[in-house]
Amino acid sequence: MSGLPTAAQMAAAKVAAAKVAAPVQSSDHRTLTIVLFLVVVAVTLYVTLVASRQNRTAADYYAAGRSFSGFQNGMAISGDYMSAASFLGISGAIALSGYDGFLYSIGFLVAWLVALMLVAELLRNSGRFTLADQLAYRMRQRPVRTAAAVSTLGVSIFYLLAQMVGAGTLVALLLGISSDTAKNLTIALVGALMIFYVTVGGMKGTTWVQIVKAVLLMGGTLLVTGIVLWKFGFNLSDLLGTAADRSGKGQAFIEPGLKYGKSLTSRIDFLSLGLALVLGTAGLPHILIRFYTVPTSRAARSSVQWAIGIIGAFYLMTLVLGFGAAAMLDTGPDSQVAATAGNVAAPLLAQAAGGGAGTTGGAVLLALIAAVAFATILAVVAGLTLTSASSFAHDIYAHVLRRGQASERQEVRVARMAAILIGAVAIVLAIPAQRLNVAFLVALAFAVAASANLPAIVYNLFWRRFNTRGAVWSIYGGLGSAVLLVFFSPVVSGKVAPDGTSASLFPLGVDFAWFPLENPGIVSIPLGFLLGWAGTVSSRDRDSEPRFDELQVRALTGAGAEVASGR
């Protein structure tokens, strides 16, 4: 996937900061925005504190006591999945790249069919708290749990970067911030809040924050979508036509190929993007652990069905948000939208739909959408941090270092300490990534998840011969190849925007890119499956085979899902 629309990568950090700082509302209206913004944060903090009173055991902290219904978990999954990439990044990608930007929405939605058919019920039945539980059930504990934990941390860091970048961009827009230091402090604030959610609320607090966030996000998106359609007489053709005209690209804006049809490399990049998006969801650790919060496999299936419906409706509305932004805002190379890689398209569209800058209606809608977007970021980063901390405490600490001898109290304490460390790492890495489109960053996480986690999950569930070496090779091979290819791709160095600034993480003059694609999925995903097969057939280890039948019974019936996995 090459996620960054070319126009969306245009500005280096200082140029972007200057443009973001352009005043979009008066000081009185900005006060209104900040007040509503703080109210949303206060509500989420209160929900977390209330939920924290029910955390008594490791099952409460990791899996919310398996107490959520299918509908509640479906709402929480939607809240976890509809991240800053969806709300800010995809609408911005559509505003800048038209039809090709909408491909993100299609890929993210179709991916849920893979999750529903392959992993939802089976994973819930055969695991306990983390992805590694399912793999370690019939394999050697230490190497498999270590590999799965490393992969979980890798995927989560990529995803966390996207949310942090979205937070910095959003608050810069709200407060008129032009200082890099102020934006960096905003990212640090988000990190501090997410650490609070995880260390205090655990899975219960995080889940309720995600449910509240899903309701707010759907309500806010529906409101702006309705207003935009009303302004165009509920005529989608008029909306698309106006967007095409104002984009400066004409009919090409609403046809395939504007971004991905320019060359053979861009076409291959598109295939890589599609492969990563469609297969990535079934390997995302923070989504997979949500299946452990429901009491039955039927509830797991129901939660995915609810999630598909909610997420599907949302992604249809991103079509209106993206093309609405192109129709009602300036999205040219020198625009505020382009300078922020499209990440402020949705908030600025809300302002325009409410009457424009300087109007009360515009200020209210901007405040509402910005607050919802910030709640979105907080909920998702909390889920990601919880996943990473849980994997470190449950897999690395309890089963690898302590060999299963750690108490539940010790596990939870280590998980909270890990959350603090992971939050700090995410803050440090997010600061140099602020020039990248957040949808693009998330798609990289999808590629890593599909490369490292999905092969091991599928092989373990459906291949009797699969063994420890195969699992370790597939996880490390998929993860390592994906990260390595991204590091040597134009995402990190060597890409120059049309205005002559760097469109990569590294500044101009630094170019060590030799991999031509911006998304590694088309190489790393097949490689992950291939290494899983090669590792298995090259090993004489047959110890995993006797427990395959037990795993099948457990995956299909749920028998034993409450007991600890592993030997």
CSV table of N, CA and C in Angstrom, one decimal, residues 414-512:
chain,number,residue,atom,x,y,z
A,414,VAL,N,3.1,-5.9,36.7
A,414,VAL,CA,4.1,-5.8,35.6
A,414,VAL,C,3.4,-5.2,34.4
A,415,ALA,N,2.1,-5.6,34.1
A,415,ALA,CA,1.4,-5.1,33.0
A,415,ALA,C,1.3,-3.5,33.1
A,416,ARG,N,1.0,-3.1,34.3
A,416,ARG,CA,0.9,-1.6,34.5
A,416,ARG,C,2.2,-0.9,34.3
A,417,MET,N,3.3,-1.5,34.8
A,417,MET,CA,4.6,-1.0,34.6
A,417,MET,C,5.0,-1.0,33.1
A,418,ALA,N,4.6,-2.0,32.4
A,418,ALA,CA,4.9,-2.1,30.9
A,418,ALA,C,4.1,-1.0,30.2
A,419,ALA,N,2.9,-0.7,30.6
A,419,ALA,CA,2.1,0.3,29.9
A,419,ALA,C,2.8,1.6,30.0
A,420,ILE,N,3.4,1.9,31.1
A,420,ILE,CA,4.1,3.2,31.2
A,420,ILE,C,5.3,3.2,30.3
A,421,LEU,N,6.1,2.2,30.2
A,421,LEU,CA,7.2,2.1,29.3
A,421,LEU,C,6.8,2.2,27.8
A,422,ILE,N,5.8,1.5,27.4
A,422,ILE,CA,5.3,1.5,26.1
A,422,ILE,C,4.8,2.9,25.7
A,423,GLY,N,4.1,3.5,26.6
A,423,GLY,CA,3.6,4.8,26.4
A,423,GLY,C,4.7,5.8,26.1
A,424,ALA,N,5.8,5.7,26.8
A,424,ALA,CA,7.0,6.5,26.7
A,424,ALA,C,7.6,6.3,25.3
A,425,VAL,N,7.8,5.0,24.9
A,425,VAL,CA,8.3,4.7,23.6
A,425,VAL,C,7.5,5.3,22.5
A,426,ALA,N,6.2,5.2,22.6
A,426,ALA,CA,5.3,5.7,21.5
A,426,ALA,C,5.4,7.2,21.4
A,427,ILE,N,5.5,7.9,22.5
A,427,ILE,CA,5.7,9.3,22.5
A,427,ILE,C,6.9,9.7,21.7
A,428,VAL,N,8.0,9.1,22.1
A,428,VAL,CA,9.3,9.4,21.4
A,428,VAL,C,9.3,9.2,19.9
A,429,LEU,N,8.7,8.0,19.5
A,429,LEU,CA,8.7,7.7,18.1
A,429,LEU,C,7.7,8.5,17.3
A,430,ALA,N,6.6,9.0,17.9
A,430,ALA,CA,5.6,9.7,17.2
A,430,ALA,C,6.0,11.1,16.8
A,431,ILE,N,6.9,11.7,17.5
A,431,ILE,CA,7.3,13.1,17.3
A,431,ILE,C,7.9,13.3,15.8
A,432,PRO,N,8.8,12.4,15.4
A,432,PRO,CA,9.4,12.6,14.0
A,432,PRO,C,8.4,12.1,12.9
A,433,ALA,N,7.3,11.4,13.3
A,433,ALA,CA,6.4,10.9,12.3
A,433,ALA,C,5.2,11.8,11.9
A,434,GLN,N,5.3,13.1,12.4
A,434,GLN,CA,4.1,13.9,12.3
A,434,GLN,C,3.8,14.3,10.9
A,435,ARG,N,4.7,14.2,9.9
A,435,ARG,CA,4.4,14.6,8.6
A,435,ARG,C,3.7,13.6,7.7
A,436,LEU,N,3.4,12.4,8.3
A,436,LEU,CA,2.8,11.3,7.5
A,436,LEU,C,1.3,11.2,7.8
A,437,ASN,N,0.6,10.8,6.7
A,437,ASN,CA,-0.8,10.6,6.8
A,437,ASN,C,-1.1,9.4,7.8
A,438,VAL,N,-2.1,9.6,8.7
A,438,VAL,CA,-2.3,8.6,9.7
A,438,VAL,C,-2.9,7.3,9.1
A,439,ALA,N,-3.7,7.4,8.1
A,439,ALA,CA,-4.2,6.2,7.4
A,439,ALA,C,-3.0,5.3,6.9
A,440,PHE,N,-2.1,6.0,6.4
A,440,PHE,CA,-0.9,5.3,5.8
A,440,PHE,C,-0.1,4.6,6.9
A,441,LEU,N,0.1,5.2,8.0
A,441,LEU,CA,0.8,4.6,9.1
A,441,LEU,C,0.1,3.3,9.6
A,442,VAL,N,-1.3,3.4,9.7
A,442,VAL,CA,-2.0,2.3,10.2
A,442,VAL,C,-1.9,1.1,9.1
A,443,ALA,N,-1.9,1.5,7.9
A,443,ALA,CA,-1.8,0.4,6.8
A,443,ALA,C,-0.5,-0.3,7.0
A,444,LEU,N,0.5,0.4,7.4
A,444,LEU,CA,1.8,-0.3,7.6
A,444,LEU,C,1.6,-1.3,8.8
A,445,ALA,N,0.9,-0.9,9.8
A,445,ALA,CA,0.6,-1.9,10.9
A,445,ALA,C,-0.1,-3.1,10.4
A,446,PHE,N,-1.1,-2.9,9.5
A,446,PHE,CA,-1.8,-4.0,9.0
A,446,PHE,C,-0.9,-4.9,8.2
A,447,ALA,N,0.1,-4.4,7.5
A,447,ALA,CA,1.0,-5.2,6.7
A,447,ALA,C,1.9,-6.0,7.7
A,448,VAL,N,2.3,-5.4,8.7
A,448,VAL,CA,3.1,-6.2,9.7
A,448,VAL,C,2.3,-7.3,10.4
A,449,ALA,N,1.0,-7.0,10.7
A,449,ALA,CA,0.2,-7.9,11.4
A,449,ALA,C,-0.1,-9.1,10.5
A,450,ALA,N,-0.4,-8.8,9.2
A,450,ALA,CA,-0.7,-9.9,8.2
A,450,ALA,C,0.5,-10.7,8.0
A,451,SER,N,1.7,-10.1,8.0
A,451,SER,CA,2.9,-10.9,7.7
A,451,SER,C,3.4,-11.7,8.9
A,452,ALA,N,3.3,-11.2,10.1
A,452,ALA,CA,3.8,-11.9,11.3
A,452,ALA,C,2.8,-12.8,12.0
A,453,ASN,N,1.6,-12.3,12.2
A,453,ASN,CA,0.6,-13.0,13.0
A,453,ASN,C,-0.3,-14.0,12.3
A,454,LEU,N,-0.8,-13.5,11.1
A,454,LEU,CA,-1.8,-14.3,10.4
A,454,LEU,C,-1.3,-15.7,10.0
A,455,PRO,N,-0.1,-15.8,9.4
A,455,PRO,CA,0.4,-17.1,9.0
A,455,PRO,C,0.4,-18.1,10.2
A,456,ALA,N,0.9,-17.7,11.3
A,456,ALA,CA,1.0,-18.5,12.5
A,456,ALA,C,-0.4,-18.9,13.0
A,457,ILE,N,-1.4,-18.0,13.0
A,457,ILE,CA,-2.7,-18.3,13.5
A,457,ILE,C,-3.4,-19.3,12.6
A,458,VAL,N,-3.3,-19.1,11.3
A,458,VAL,CA,-4.0,-20.0,10.3
A,458,VAL,C,-3.4,-21.4,10.3
A,459,TYR,N,-2.0,-21.4,10.3
A,459,TYR,CA,-1.4,-22.7,10.3
A,459,TYR,C,-1.7,-23.5,11.6
A,460,ASN,N,-1.7,-22.8,12.7
A,460,ASN,CA,-1.9,-23.4,14.0
A,460,ASN,C,-3.3,-24.0,14.1
A,461,LEU,N,-4.3,-23.3,13.6
A,461,LEU,CA,-5.7,-23.7,13.6
A,461,LEU,C,-6.0,-24.9,12.6
A,462,PHE,N,-5.3,-24.9,11.5
A,462,PHE,CA,-5.8,-25.8,10.4
A,462,PHE,C,-4.7,-26.8,9.9
A,463,TRP,N,-3.5,-26.7,10.5
A,463,TRP,CA,-2.5,-27.7,10.0
A,463,TRP,C,-1.9,-28.5,11.1
A,464,ARG,N,-2.2,-29.8,11.1
A,464,ARG,CA,-1.7,-30.7,12.2
A,464,ARG,C,-0.2,-30.7,12.3
A,465,ARG,N,0.5,-30.7,11.2
A,465,ARG,CA,2.0,-30.8,11.2
A,465,ARG,C,2.7,-29.6,11.7
A,466,PHE,N,2.0,-28.4,11.8
A,466,PHE,CA,2.6,-27.2,12.2
A,466,PHE,C,3.3,-27.3,13.6
A,467,ASN,N,4.5,-26.8,13.7
A,467,ASN,CA,5.2,-27.0,15.0
A,467,ASN,C,5.9,-25.7,15.4
A,468,THR,N,6.7,-25.8,16.5
A,468,THR,CA,7.2,-24.6,17.1
A,468,THR,C,8.2,-23.9,16.2
A,469,ARG,N,9.0,-24.6,15.5
A,469,ARG,CA,10.0,-23.9,14.6
A,469,ARG,C,9.2,-23.2,13.5
A,470,GLY,N,8.1,-23.8,12.9
A,470,GLY,CA,7.3,-23.1,11.9
A,470,GLY,C,6.7,-21.8,12.5
A,471,ALA,N,6.2,-21.9,13.7
A,471,ALA,CA,5.6,-20.7,14.3
A,471,ALA,C,6.6,-19.6,14.5
A,472,VAL,N,7.8,-20.0,15.0
A,472,VAL,CA,8.8,-18.9,15.3
A,472,VAL,C,9.3,-18.4,14.0
A,473,TRP,N,9.6,-19.2,13.0
A,473,TRP,CA,10.0,-18.7,11.7
A,473,TRP,C,9.0,-17.8,11.0
A,474,SER,N,7.7,-18.2,11.1
A,474,SER,CA,6.7,-17.3,10.4
A,474,SER,C,6.6,-16.0,11.1
A,475,ILE,N,6.6,-16.0,12.4
A,475,ILE,CA,6.4,-14.7,13.1
A,475,ILE,C,7.6,-13.8,13.0
A,476,TYR,N,8.8,-14.3,13.3
A,476,TYR,CA,10.0,-13.5,13.1
A,476,TYR,C,10.3,-13.1,11.7
A,477,GLY,N,10.1,-14.1,10.8
A,477,GLY,CA,10.3,-13.8,9.4
A,477,GLY,C,9.4,-12.8,8.8
A,478,GLY,N,8.1,-12.9,9.1
A,478,GLY,CA,7.1,-12.0,8.6
A,478,GLY,C,7.3,-10.6,9.2
A,479,LEU,N,7.5,-10.6,10.5
A,479,LEU,CA,7.8,-9.3,11.2
A,479,LEU,C,9.1,-8.6,10.7
A,480,GLY,N,10.1,-9.4,10.7
A,480,GLY,CA,11.4,-8.8,10.3
A,480,GLY,C,11.4,-8.3,8.8
A,481,SER,N,10.9,-9.1,7.9
A,481,SER,CA,10.9,-8.7,6.5
A,481,SER,C,10.0,-7.4,6.3
A,482,ALA,N,8.9,-7.4,7.0
A,482,ALA,CA,8.0,-6.2,6.8
A,482,ALA,C,8.7,-4.9,7.4
A,483,VAL,N,9.2,-5.0,8.6
A,483,VAL,CA,9.9,-3.8,9.1
A,483,VAL,C,11.1,-3.5,8.3
A,484,LEU,N,11.9,-4.4,7.9
A,484,LEU,CA,13.1,-4.2,7.1
A,484,LEU,C,12.8,-3.5,5.8
A,485,LEU,N,11.7,-4.0,5.1
A,485,LEU,CA,11.4,-3.4,3.8
A,485,LEU,C,10.8,-2.0,4.0
A,486,VAL,N,10.1,-1.7,5.0
A,486,VAL,CA,9.6,-0.4,5.3
A,486,VAL,C,10.8,0.6,5.6
A,487,PHE,N,11.8,0.1,6.3
A,487,PHE,CA,12.9,0.9,6.7
A,487,PHE,C,13.7,1.3,5.4
A,488,PHE,N,13.8,0.4,4.4
A,488,PHE,CA,14.5,0.7,3.2
A,488,PHE,C,13.6,1.2,2.1
A,489,SER,N,12.4,1.7,2.4
A,489,SER,CA,11.4,2.1,1.4
A,489,SER,C,11.4,3.7,1.4
A,490,PRO,N,10.7,4.3,0.4
A,490,PRO,CA,10.6,5.7,0.4
A,490,PRO,C,9.8,6.3,1.6
A,491,VAL,N,9.2,5.5,2.4
A,491,VAL,CA,8.5,6.0,3.6
A,491,VAL,C,9.5,6.6,4.6
A,492,VAL,N,10.7,6.0,4.6
A,492,VAL,CA,11.7,6.4,5.6
A,492,VAL,C,12.7,7.4,5.0
A,493,SER,N,13.1,7.3,3.8
A,493,SER,CA,14.1,8.2,3.2
A,493,SER,C,13.9,8.3,1.7
A,494,GLY,N,14.4,9.4,1.2
A,494,GLY,CA,14.5,9.5,-0.3
A,494,GLY,C,13.4,10.0,-1.1
A,495,LYS,N,12.2,10.2,-0.5
A,495,LYS,CA,11.1,10.7,-1.3
A,495,LYS,C,10.9,12.2,-1.2
A,496,VAL,N,10.8,12.9,-2.3
A,496,VAL,CA,10.7,14.3,-2.4
A,496,VAL,C,9.3,14.7,-2.9
A,497,ALA,N,8.7,15.6,-2.1
A,497,ALA,CA,7.4,16.1,-2.5
A,497,ALA,C,7.5,17.1,-3.7
A,498,PRO,N,6.4,17.4,-4.4
A,498,PRO,CA,6.5,18.3,-5.5
A,498,PRO,C,7.0,19.7,-5.2
A,499,ASP,N,6.8,20.1,-3.9
A,499,ASP,CA,7.3,21.5,-3.5
A,499,ASP,C,8.8,21.4,-3.1
A,500,GLY,N,9.5,20.3,-3.3
A,500,GLY,CA,10.9,20.2,-3.0
A,500,GLY,C,11.2,19.8,-1.5
A,501,THR,N,10.2,19.6,-0.7
A,501,THR,CA,10.5,19.2,0.7
A,501,THR,C,10.5,17.7,0.8
A,502,SER,N,11.0,17.2,1.9
A,502,SER,CA,11.0,15.8,2.2
A,502,SER,C,9.6,15.2,2.4
A,503,ALA,N,9.3,14.1,1.8
A,503,ALA,CA,8.0,13.4,2.1
A,503,ALA,C,8.3,12.1,2.8
A,504,SER,N,9.5,12.0,3.4
A,504,SER,CA,9.8,10.8,4.2
A,504,SER,C,10.1,11.2,5.6
A,505,LEU,N,10.4,10.2,6.4
A,505,LEU,CA,10.7,10.5,7.8
A,505,LEU,C,12.0,11.2,8.0
A,506,PHE,N,13.0,10.9,7.2
A,506,PHE,CA,14.3,11.5,7.2
A,506,PHE,C,14.3,12.8,6.3
A,507,PRO,N,15.1,13.8,6.7
A,507,PRO,CA,15.1,15.0,5.9
A,507,PRO,C,15.7,14.8,4.5
A,508,LEU,N,15.7,15.9,3.7
A,508,LEU,CA,16.3,15.9,2.4
A,508,LEU,C,17.8,15.6,2.5
A,509,GLY,N,18.3,14.9,1.5
A,509,GLY,CA,19.7,14.6,1.5
A,509,GLY,C,20.1,13.3,2.1
A,510,VAL,N,19.1,12.7,2.8
A,510,VAL,CA,19.3,11.3,3.4
A,510,VAL,C,18.5,10.4,2.5
A,511,ASP,N,19.1,9.5,1.8
A,511,ASP,CA,18.4,8.5,0.9
A,511,ASP,C,19.2,7.2,0.9
A,512,PHE,N,18.6,6.2,1.6
A,512,PHE,CA,19.1,4.9,1.6
A,512,PHE,C,18.0,3.9,1.2
